[in-house]
PDB file of C-alpha atoms in Angstrom:
ATOM      1  CA  UNK A   1      -0.002   0.005   0.010  1.00  0.00           C
ATOM      2  CA  UNK A   2       1.272   3.446  -0.829  1.00  0.00           C
ATOM      3  CA  UNK A   3       0.289   6.929   0.182  1.00  0.00           C
ATOM      4  CA  UNK A   4       1.687   9.168  -2.442  1.00  0.00           C
ATOM      5  CA  UNK A   5       1.168  12.461  -4.191  1.00  0.00           C
ATOM      6  CA  UNK A   6       2.656  15.422  -5.877  1.00  0.00           C
ATOM      7  CA  UNK A   7       3.804  17.630  -2.979  1.00  0.00           C
ATOM      8  CA  UNK A   8       3.378  21.372  -3.140  1.00  0.00           C
ATOM      9  CA  UNK A   9       4.490  23.927  -0.571  1.00  0.00           C
ATOM     10  CA  UNK A  10       2.344  26.787   0.743  1.00  0.00           C
ATOM     11  CA  UNK A  11       4.022  29.333  -1.563  1.00  0.00           C
ATOM     12  CA  UNK A  12       2.731  27.427  -4.560  1.00  0.00           C
ATOM     13  CA  UNK A  13      -0.795  27.101  -3.168  1.00  0.00           C
ATOM     14  CA  UNK A  14      -2.275  28.563  -6.363  1.00  0.00           C
ATOM     15  CA  UNK A  15      -1.060  25.455  -8.196  1.00  0.00           C
ATOM     16  CA  UNK A  16      -3.357  22.481  -7.947  1.00  0.00           C
ATOM     17  CA  UNK A  17      -1.884  19.753  -5.829  1.00  0.00           C
ATOM     18  CA  UNK A  18      -2.195  16.448  -7.669  1.00  0.00           C
ATOM     19  CA  UNK A  19      -2.978  13.744  -5.151  1.00  0.00           C
ATOM     20  CA  UNK A  20      -2.927  10.090  -5.937  1.00  0.00           C
ATOM     21  CA  UNK A  21      -4.051   7.839  -3.090  1.00  0.00           C
ATOM     22  CA  UNK A  22      -3.622   4.126  -3.575  1.00  0.00           C
ATOM     23  CA  UNK A  23      -5.707   2.121  -1.102  1.00  0.00           C
ATOM     24  CA  UNK A  24      -6.633   4.962   1.298  1.00  0.00           C
ATOM     25  CA  UNK A  25      -8.585   2.351   3.359  1.00  0.00           C
ATOM     26  CA  UNK A  26      -6.853  -0.952   3.888  1.00  0.00           C
ATOM     27  CA  UNK A  27      -8.157  -4.180   5.419  1.00  0.00           C
ATOM     28  CA  UNK A  28      -5.615  -6.803   6.540  1.00  0.00           C
ATOM     29  CA  UNK A  29      -5.775  -9.963   8.629  1.00  0.00           C
ATOM     30  CA  UNK A  30      -3.912 -10.492  11.877  1.00  0.00           C
ATOM     31  CA  UNK A  31      -0.447 -11.912  11.292  1.00  0.00           C
ATOM     32  CA  UNK A  32       0.048 -10.311   7.869  1.00  0.00           C
ATOM     33  CA  UNK A  33       3.063  -8.164   7.000  1.00  0.00           C
ATOM     34  CA  UNK A  34       2.278  -4.581   6.035  1.00  0.00           C
ATOM     35  CA  UNK A  35       4.234  -1.599   4.740  1.00  0.00           C
ATOM     36  CA  UNK A  36       2.696   1.895   4.685  1.00  0.00           C
ATOM     37  CA  UNK A  37       4.731   4.222   2.534  1.00  0.00           C
ATOM     38  CA  UNK A  38       4.762   7.999   2.335  1.00  0.00           C
ATOM     39  CA  UNK A  39       6.722   9.034  -0.742  1.00  0.00           C
ATOM     40  CA  UNK A  40       7.748  12.666  -0.629  1.00  0.00           C
ATOM     41  CA  UNK A  41       9.692  13.787  -3.704  1.00  0.00           C
ATOM     42  CA  UNK A  42      12.104  15.892  -1.662  1.00  0.00           C
ATOM     43  CA  UNK A  43      14.407  15.424   1.289  1.00  0.00           C
ATOM     44  CA  UNK A  44      12.277  17.092   3.984  1.00  0.00           C
ATOM     45  CA  UNK A  45      11.303  15.744   7.365  1.00  0.00           C
ATOM     46  CA  UNK A  46       8.566  13.120   7.648  1.00  0.00           C
ATOM     47  CA  UNK A  47       6.555  12.491  10.823  1.00  0.00           C
ATOM     48  CA  UNK A  48       4.303   9.464  11.268  1.00  0.00           C
ATOM     49  CA  UNK A  49       1.070   9.447  13.319  1.00  0.00           C
ATOM     50  CA  UNK A  50      -1.418   6.855  14.536  1.00  0.00           C
ATOM     51  CA  UNK A  51      -4.793   8.251  15.685  1.00  0.00           C
ATOM     52  CA  UNK A  52      -3.204  11.738  15.852  1.00  0.00           C
ATOM     53  CA  UNK A  53      -0.356  10.613  18.142  1.00  0.00           C
ATOM     54  CA  UNK A  54       3.197  10.808  16.872  1.00  0.00           C
ATOM     55  CA  UNK A  55       4.917   7.451  16.287  1.00  0.00           C
ATOM     56  CA  UNK A  56       8.418   8.117  17.596  1.00  0.00           C
ATOM     57  CA  UNK A  57       9.945   4.732  18.313  1.00  0.00           C
ATOM     58  CA  UNK A  58      10.185   1.404  16.581  1.00  0.00           C
ATOM     59  CA  UNK A  59       9.269  -1.848  18.366  1.00  0.00           C
ATOM     60  CA  UNK A  60       9.900  -5.489  17.728  1.00  0.00           C
ATOM     61  CA  UNK A  61       6.851  -5.575  15.421  1.00  0.00           C
ATOM     62  CA  UNK A  62       6.752  -2.022  13.961  1.00  0.00           C
ATOM     63  CA  UNK A  63       9.649  -0.222  12.339  1.00  0.00           C
ATOM     64  CA  UNK A  64       9.232   3.557  12.014  1.00  0.00           C
ATOM     65  CA  UNK A  65      11.434   4.809   9.193  1.00  0.00           C
ATOM     66  CA  UNK A  66      11.624   8.091   7.299  1.00  0.00           C
ATOM     67  CA  UNK A  67       9.331   7.148   4.424  1.00  0.00           C
ATOM     68  CA  UNK A  68       7.802   3.859   5.627  1.00  0.00           C
ATOM     69  CA  UNK A  69       6.074   2.091   8.464  1.00  0.00           C
ATOM     70  CA  UNK A  70       6.851  -1.623   8.386  1.00  0.00           C
ATOM     71  CA  UNK A  71       4.767  -4.084  10.410  1.00  0.00           C
ATOM     72  CA  UNK A  72       6.462  -7.463  10.905  1.00  0.00           C
ATOM     73  CA  UNK A  73       2.966  -8.765  11.602  1.00  0.00           C
ATOM     74  CA  UNK A  74      -0.293  -6.962  12.190  1.00  0.00           C
ATOM     75  CA  UNK A  75      -2.358  -7.274  15.379  1.00  0.00           C
ATOM     76  CA  UNK A  76      -5.945  -6.076  16.131  1.00  0.00           C
ATOM     77  CA  UNK A  77      -4.578  -3.187  18.162  1.00  0.00           C
ATOM     78  CA  UNK A  78      -2.840  -1.824  15.035  1.00  0.00           C
ATOM     79  CA  UNK A  79      -6.138  -0.756  13.516  1.00  0.00           C
ATOM     80  CA  UNK A  80      -6.594   3.013  13.252  1.00  0.00           C
ATOM     81  CA  UNK A  81      -5.900   6.149  11.304  1.00  0.00           C
ATOM     82  CA  UNK A  82      -2.316   6.440  10.122  1.00  0.00           C
ATOM     83  CA  UNK A  83      -0.852   9.593   8.666  1.00  0.00           C
ATOM     84  CA  UNK A  84       2.372  11.073   7.505  1.00  0.00           C
ATOM     85  CA  UNK A  85       3.211  14.743   7.573  1.00  0.00           C
ATOM     86  CA  UNK A  86       6.083  16.030   5.477  1.00  0.00           C
ATOM     87  CA  UNK A  87       7.845  19.256   6.377  1.00  0.00           C
ATOM     88  CA  UNK A  88      10.396  21.413   4.710  1.00  0.00           C
ATOM     89  CA  UNK A  89      13.689  22.571   6.336  1.00  0.00           C
ATOM     90  CA  UNK A  90      11.934  25.616   7.801  1.00  0.00           C
ATOM     91  CA  UNK A  91       9.395  23.403   9.662  1.00  0.00           C
ATOM     92  CA  UNK A  92       6.493  24.451   7.444  1.00  0.00           C
ATOM     93  CA  UNK A  93       4.093  21.548   6.817  1.00  0.00           C
ATOM     94  CA  UNK A  94       4.148  20.705   3.121  1.00  0.00           C
ATOM     95  CA  UNK A  95       1.646  17.840   2.839  1.00  0.00           C
ATOM     96  CA  UNK A  96      -0.414  15.475   4.934  1.00  0.00           C
ATOM     97  CA  UNK A  97      -1.531  11.956   3.989  1.00  0.00           C
ATOM     98  CA  UNK A  98      -3.961   9.622   5.816  1.00  0.00           C
ATOM     99  CA  UNK A  99      -4.883   5.986   5.568  1.00  0.00           C
ATOM    100  CA  UNK A 100      -7.346   4.003   7.630  1.00  0.00           C
ATOM    101  CA  UNK A 101      -6.175   0.535   8.637  1.00  0.00           C
ATOM    102  CA  UNK A 102      -8.727  -2.072   9.600  1.00  0.00           C
ATOM    103  CA  UNK A 103      -7.514  -5.361  11.012  1.00  0.00           C
ATOM    104  CA  UNK A 104      -9.610  -8.577  10.981  1.00  0.00           C
ATOM    105  CA  UNK A 105      -8.978 -11.825  12.778  1.00  0.00           C
ATOM    106  CA  UNK A 106      -7.274 -14.373  10.522  1.00  0.00           C
ATOM    107  CA  UNK A 107      -9.329 -17.379   9.571  1.00  0.00           C
ATOM    108  CA  UNK A 108      -8.704 -20.324  11.896  1.00  0.00           C
ATOM    109  CA  UNK A 109      -8.377 -24.004  11.047  1.00  0.00           C
ATOM    110  CA  UNK A 110      -7.380 -23.383   7.483  1.00  0.00           C
ATOM    111  CA  UNK A 111      -5.151 -26.472   7.378  1.00  0.00           C
ATOM    112  CA  UNK A 112      -1.943 -24.678   8.124  1.00  0.00           C
ATOM    113  CA  UNK A 113       0.084 -25.368  11.201  1.00  0.00           C
ATOM    114  CA  UNK A 114       0.030 -22.795  13.995  1.00  0.00           C
ATOM    115  CA  UNK A 115       3.314 -21.414  15.340  1.00  0.00           C
ATOM    116  CA  UNK A 116       3.276 -24.070  18.080  1.00  0.00           C
ATOM    117  CA  UNK A 117       3.276 -26.752  15.382  1.00  0.00           C
ATOM    118  CA  UNK A 118      -0.290 -28.009  16.044  1.00  0.00           C
ATOM    119  CA  UNK A 119      -2.870 -28.456  13.365  1.00  0.00           C
ATOM    120  CA  UNK A 120      -6.213 -26.704  13.973  1.00  0.00           C
ATOM    121  CA  UNK A 121      -9.079 -28.509  15.731  1.00  0.00           C
ATOM    122  CA  UNK A 122     -11.052 -29.302  12.578  1.00  0.00           C
ATOM    123  CA  UNK A 123      -8.198 -31.320  11.051  1.00  0.00           C
ATOM    124  CA  UNK A 124      -7.203 -32.870  14.401  1.00  0.00           C
ATOM    125  CA  UNK A 125     -10.102 -35.398  14.119  1.00  0.00           C
ATOM    126  CA  UNK A 126      -8.831 -36.596  10.720  1.00  0.00           C
ATOM    127  CA  UNK A 127      -5.198 -37.071  11.669  1.00  0.00           C
ATOM    128  CA  UNK A 128      -4.347 -40.785  11.438  1.00  0.00           C
ATOM    129  CA  UNK A 129      -2.997 -42.471  14.543  1.00  0.00           C
ATOM    130  CA  UNK A 130       0.744 -43.029  14.849  1.00  0.00           C
ATOM    131  CA  UNK A 131       1.697 -46.073  12.809  1.00  0.00           C
ATOM    132  CA  UNK A 132       4.748 -48.188  13.232  1.00  0.00           C
ATOM    133  CA  UNK A 133       6.645 -49.880  10.488  1.00  0.00           C
ATOM    134  CA  UNK A 134       7.241 -53.328  11.930  1.00  0.00           C
ATOM    135  CA  UNK A 135       9.630 -54.364   9.143  1.00  0.00           C
ATOM    136  CA  UNK A 136      11.797 -51.377   9.825  1.00  0.00           C
ATOM    137  CA  UNK A 137      11.861 -52.134  13.545  1.00  0.00           C
ATOM    138  CA  UNK A 138      12.785 -55.805  12.955  1.00  0.00           C
ATOM    139  CA  UNK A 139      15.526 -54.793  10.492  1.00  0.00           C
ATOM    140  CA  UNK A 140      17.152 -52.542  13.133  1.00  0.00           C
ATOM    141  CA  UNK A 141      17.213 -55.456  15.611  1.00  0.00           C
ATOM    142  CA  UNK A 142      19.123 -57.788  13.286  1.00  0.00           C
ATOM    143  CA  UNK A 143      22.777 -57.557  12.602  1.00  0.00           C
ATOM    144  CA  UNK A 144      23.815 -56.290   9.151  1.00  0.00           C
ATOM    145  CA  UNK A 145      24.454 -59.733   7.707  1.00  0.00           C
ATOM    146  CA  UNK A 146      21.024 -60.901   8.756  1.00  0.00           C
ATOM    147  CA  UNK A 147      19.180 -57.828   7.574  1.00  0.00           C
ATOM    148  CA  UNK A 148      16.825 -58.048   4.625  1.00  0.00           C
TER     149      UNK A 148
END
């Protein structure tokens, strides 16, 4: 997902600012990776916000970078309004971009193994019982010259 546009400063306000939002509202499932990108076409300062609060620090799941927010995996609590504000060297706000992130619970019991290695409950009932290979066990008990 990108948040991008043609950035104009206040001195050029008479010029129409061309804005191109790609996916201004995004829906993702828990556990998915996500990158939100604010692409200024200059080297000014970028500030990231979530629900009008400045995102200052990265965490183990979220990396706050100059032009991107990178989620290692998304959680329900990550839902909200994200924005990036770009400023020029004289601290004048140049442009503001917003995106609404909605997070849904991932589907359960889809046949994939969970992080703990277990298969979901629906498939658990269909898992065959542990079988032994009696020929293989017998072969291990015999010495090499007596093996099959």
